[in-house]
């Protein structure tokens, strides 16, 4: 019995909550539309999109076949360590300054973000570049690979890295994710709408319908009193006051006329006698 009672209470509270949402559905819809509109403006017009291009390279040490067959595991570990070394060289100011000189010290080239993506126990690494222009991102990535290979001979004494795939412009931005942003705006809008609906329902200090009085407060409906407009009442009171004065003045004049008529009648009687 207790479980059934508890479940009925839960269902009743859920119905009340759904009823509140239904009564304030306009507020929820309007808040959701405004929030999605704000997110759309920010995603499409305010936030600058970022594009990414990557050049794929591999560590390629020139060794004899006998060594490669006998010490293949040791070579793989050494190549993994070389990848970390290459990462430091690629992101160094020496390489970035030479890339800027070759491509021109433009604002987009200087603002391009260069990073190296690696995987554990792998000889392959990517030179990734982010920029507000997809073509600049591809150019900087490919040029960074060229400069790195040329400087690698100077630092290491040999060219131990090869390009597997050159970077190509990618028209799809990596930031911001507009579809995810719009979905987030929809969720935020619905949550704000529900919050406003609950605030209007429980934070308001006035009663909007008689159903709340009879159902929620369990009181008897004795009638309704319309809104009282104090300005209108004062204006009507002044009109009534002026009218009453006018009536009083008119009554006084009639009384005076009656008195004058009576006095003249008495005078006529006296003269006759």
XYZ file of C-alpha atoms in Angstrom:
273
model
C 0.000 0.000 0.000
C 2.812 2.404 0.918
C 4.571 1.773 -2.390
C 1.386 2.474 -4.344
C 0.848 5.653 -2.334
C 4.389 6.821 -3.004
C 4.071 6.113 -6.709
C 0.799 8.008 -6.894
C 2.445 10.993 -5.210
C 5.292 10.875 -7.700
C 2.895 10.709 -10.639
C 0.901 13.598 -9.181
C 4.026 15.743 -8.852
C 5.021 14.869 -12.415
C 1.580 15.926 -13.639
C 1.883 19.202 -11.755
C 5.314 19.825 -13.275
C 4.078 19.049 -16.779
C 1.084 21.287 -16.167
C 3.398 24.147 -15.212
C 5.408 23.650 -18.392
C 2.211 23.581 -20.431
C 0.963 26.816 -18.886
C 4.266 28.547 -19.682
C 4.977 26.894 -23.032
C 5.161 30.287 -24.782
C 7.919 31.434 -22.428
C 9.897 28.249 -22.989
C 9.594 28.416 -26.797
C 10.478 32.122 -26.945
C 13.503 31.665 -24.662
C 14.714 28.710 -26.727
C 14.401 30.630 -30.004
C 16.272 33.647 -28.614
C 19.060 31.485 -27.166
C 19.548 29.547 -30.406
C 19.585 32.856 -32.314
C 22.318 34.235 -30.036
C 24.383 31.053 -30.423
C 23.916 31.155 -34.212
C 25.100 34.757 -34.451
C 28.144 33.940 -32.330
C 29.011 30.790 -34.298
C 28.531 32.205 -37.813
C 29.473 35.880 -37.438
C 31.458 36.544 -34.246
C 33.799 33.589 -33.672
C 36.446 33.205 -36.359
C 36.614 29.630 -37.673
C 39.887 27.724 -37.401
C 41.056 25.347 -40.141
C 43.645 22.607 -39.828
C 46.015 20.994 -42.301
C 48.548 18.238 -41.590
C 51.672 16.945 -43.298
C 52.377 13.310 -42.483
C 56.022 12.238 -42.034
C 57.874 9.107 -40.976
C 61.226 8.464 -39.340
C 63.382 6.624 -41.872
C 66.886 5.697 -40.724
C 69.205 4.262 -43.347
C 70.611 1.014 -41.944
C 71.793 -2.263 -43.403
C 69.505 -5.241 -43.852
C 71.421 -7.378 -41.352
C 71.029 -4.789 -38.603
C 67.354 -4.278 -39.440
C 66.674 -8.000 -39.148
C 68.618 -8.552 -35.925
C 67.785 -5.361 -34.023
C 64.394 -4.336 -35.331
C 62.892 -3.737 -31.872
C 65.802 -1.585 -30.761
C 65.514 0.457 -33.952
C 61.826 1.036 -33.427
C 62.475 2.325 -29.908
C 65.209 4.590 -31.231
C 62.876 5.911 -33.938
C 60.219 6.674 -31.299
C 62.771 8.678 -29.346
C 63.744 10.498 -32.545
C 60.120 11.539 -33.024
C 60.219 13.392 -29.696
C 63.461 15.061 -30.773
C 61.934 16.045 -34.099
C 58.961 17.532 -32.283
C 61.234 19.934 -30.432
C 63.033 20.912 -33.642
C 59.829 21.514 -35.624
C 58.318 23.791 -32.974
C 61.577 25.682 -32.402
C 61.888 29.402 -33.321
C 64.612 28.508 -35.844
C 62.221 26.571 -38.066
C 59.259 28.952 -37.594
C 61.323 32.036 -38.477
C 62.592 30.435 -41.699
C 59.045 29.434 -42.652
C 57.849 33.008 -42.139
C 60.683 34.372 -44.309
C 59.871 31.976 -47.144
C 56.102 32.571 -47.065
C 56.289 36.242 -46.117
C 55.852 37.769 -42.713
C 52.106 38.110 -43.117
C 49.645 38.291 -40.260
C 48.063 34.936 -41.089
C 51.445 33.208 -41.343
C 52.601 34.595 -38.006
C 49.327 33.701 -36.283
C 49.395 30.087 -37.553
C 49.694 27.543 -34.741
C 52.134 24.695 -35.432
C 51.988 21.462 -33.467
C 53.285 17.906 -33.826
C 50.960 14.955 -33.301
C 52.558 11.651 -32.346
C 51.390 8.200 -31.318
C 53.065 5.842 -28.822
C 55.460 3.327 -30.374
C 54.957 4.777 -33.834
C 57.447 6.134 -36.356
C 54.793 8.304 -38.018
C 54.083 11.881 -36.924
C 51.995 14.760 -38.259
C 52.900 18.423 -38.588
C 49.535 20.089 -37.916
C 48.863 23.763 -38.476
C 45.792 25.739 -37.436
C 44.875 29.012 -39.120
C 41.844 31.144 -39.945
C 42.579 30.438 -43.637
C 42.615 26.801 -44.869
C 45.098 27.555 -47.680
C 47.521 29.289 -45.301
C 47.304 26.300 -42.958
C 48.278 23.922 -45.781
C 51.105 26.166 -47.008
C 52.603 26.602 -43.545
C 52.386 22.855 -42.866
C 54.124 21.857 -46.113
C 56.740 24.600 -45.800
C 57.461 23.617 -42.199
C 58.141 20.053 -43.374
C 60.571 21.333 -46.046
C 62.428 23.582 -43.631
C 62.554 20.797 -41.058
C 64.109 18.379 -43.536
C 66.709 20.936 -44.600
C 67.626 21.769 -41.001
C 67.648 18.095 -40.050
C 70.823 17.535 -42.076
C 72.425 20.408 -40.211
C 71.444 19.161 -36.765
C 71.592 15.373 -37.204
C 74.116 15.031 -40.024
C 71.662 13.013 -42.103
C 68.118 13.172 -43.422
C 66.237 10.604 -41.373
C 62.651 11.743 -42.071
C 60.494 11.483 -45.173
C 57.163 13.015 -46.178
C 54.371 10.482 -46.584
C 51.502 12.826 -47.449
C 51.481 16.552 -48.084
C 48.940 18.846 -46.481
C 45.909 19.931 -48.488
C 43.406 22.732 -47.703
C 40.435 21.458 -45.725
C 37.341 23.694 -46.052
C 35.694 22.166 -42.958
C 36.627 24.133 -39.825
C 37.864 22.268 -36.778
C 36.643 25.054 -34.480
C 33.951 25.913 -33.699
C 31.835 22.826 -34.273
C 28.702 24.584 -35.465
C 26.396 21.591 -35.269
C 27.458 20.884 -31.693
C 27.200 24.589 -30.857
C 23.641 24.843 -32.180
C 22.650 21.705 -30.281
C 24.181 23.178 -27.133
C 22.241 26.405 -27.716
C 19.018 24.407 -28.024
C 19.659 22.583 -24.743
C 20.617 25.800 -22.936
C 17.537 27.567 -24.318
C 15.180 24.831 -23.113
C 16.799 24.811 -19.665
C 16.550 28.601 -19.376
C 12.933 28.462 -20.518
C 12.060 25.873 -17.881
C 13.851 27.936 -15.225
C 11.897 31.055 -16.194
C 8.653 29.067 -16.205
C 9.294 27.794 -12.673
C 10.244 31.301 -11.533
C 7.047 32.755 -12.955
C 5.013 29.974 -11.344
C 6.510 30.005 -7.843
C 8.149 33.422 -7.669
C 5.112 35.480 -8.646
C 3.145 37.136 -5.827
C -0.170 37.188 -7.624
C -2.736 34.585 -8.699
C -3.281 34.175 -12.413
C -6.244 31.756 -12.410
C -9.000 30.569 -10.115
C -7.907 26.980 -10.649
C -4.898 27.669 -8.448
C -7.183 28.860 -5.649
C -9.574 25.908 -5.820
C -7.117 23.108 -6.696
C -3.817 24.095 -5.084
C -4.975 26.135 -2.098
C -8.257 24.178 -1.730
C -10.265 27.337 -1.023
C -13.836 28.185 -1.956
C -14.345 30.548 -4.871
C -16.578 33.357 -3.570
C -16.257 35.504 -6.687
C -13.888 37.735 -8.557
C -12.973 41.389 -8.095
C -11.758 43.223 -11.157
C -8.682 45.417 -11.146
C -9.237 48.835 -9.583
C -7.877 51.819 -11.497
C -7.191 54.503 -8.900
C -6.657 57.227 -11.491
C -10.011 56.494 -13.070
C -11.723 56.504 -9.675
C -10.193 59.858 -8.756
C -11.199 61.335 -12.103
C -14.780 60.124 -11.686
C -14.865 61.467 -8.145
C -13.856 64.926 -9.370
C -16.568 64.818 -12.060
C -19.209 63.832 -9.493
C -18.029 66.557 -7.122
C -18.270 69.218 -9.853
C -21.708 67.938 -10.835
C -22.931 68.027 -7.241
C -21.726 71.629 -6.883
C -23.563 72.562 -10.044
C -26.725 70.909 -8.760
C -26.395 72.666 -5.407
C -25.988 76.033 -7.107
C -29.060 75.339 -9.245
C -31.137 74.410 -6.192
C -30.049 77.565 -4.410
C -31.165 79.678 -7.371
C -34.563 77.952 -7.477
C -35.008 78.578 -3.749
C -34.182 82.241 -4.167
C -36.632 82.534 -7.054
C -39.362 80.884 -4.952
C -38.657 83.260 -2.072
C -38.790 86.287 -4.399
C -42.148 85.056 -5.811
C -43.640 84.586 -2.350
C -42.495 88.032 -1.238
C -44.107 89.657 -4.283
C -47.398 87.840 -3.568
C -47.433 89.141 0.011
C -46.745 92.677 -1.208
C -49.630 92.441 -3.658
C -51.993 91.323 -0.882
C -50.931 94.192 1.351
C -51.441 96.743 -1.408
C -54.926 95.452 -2.119
C -55.932 95.779 1.467
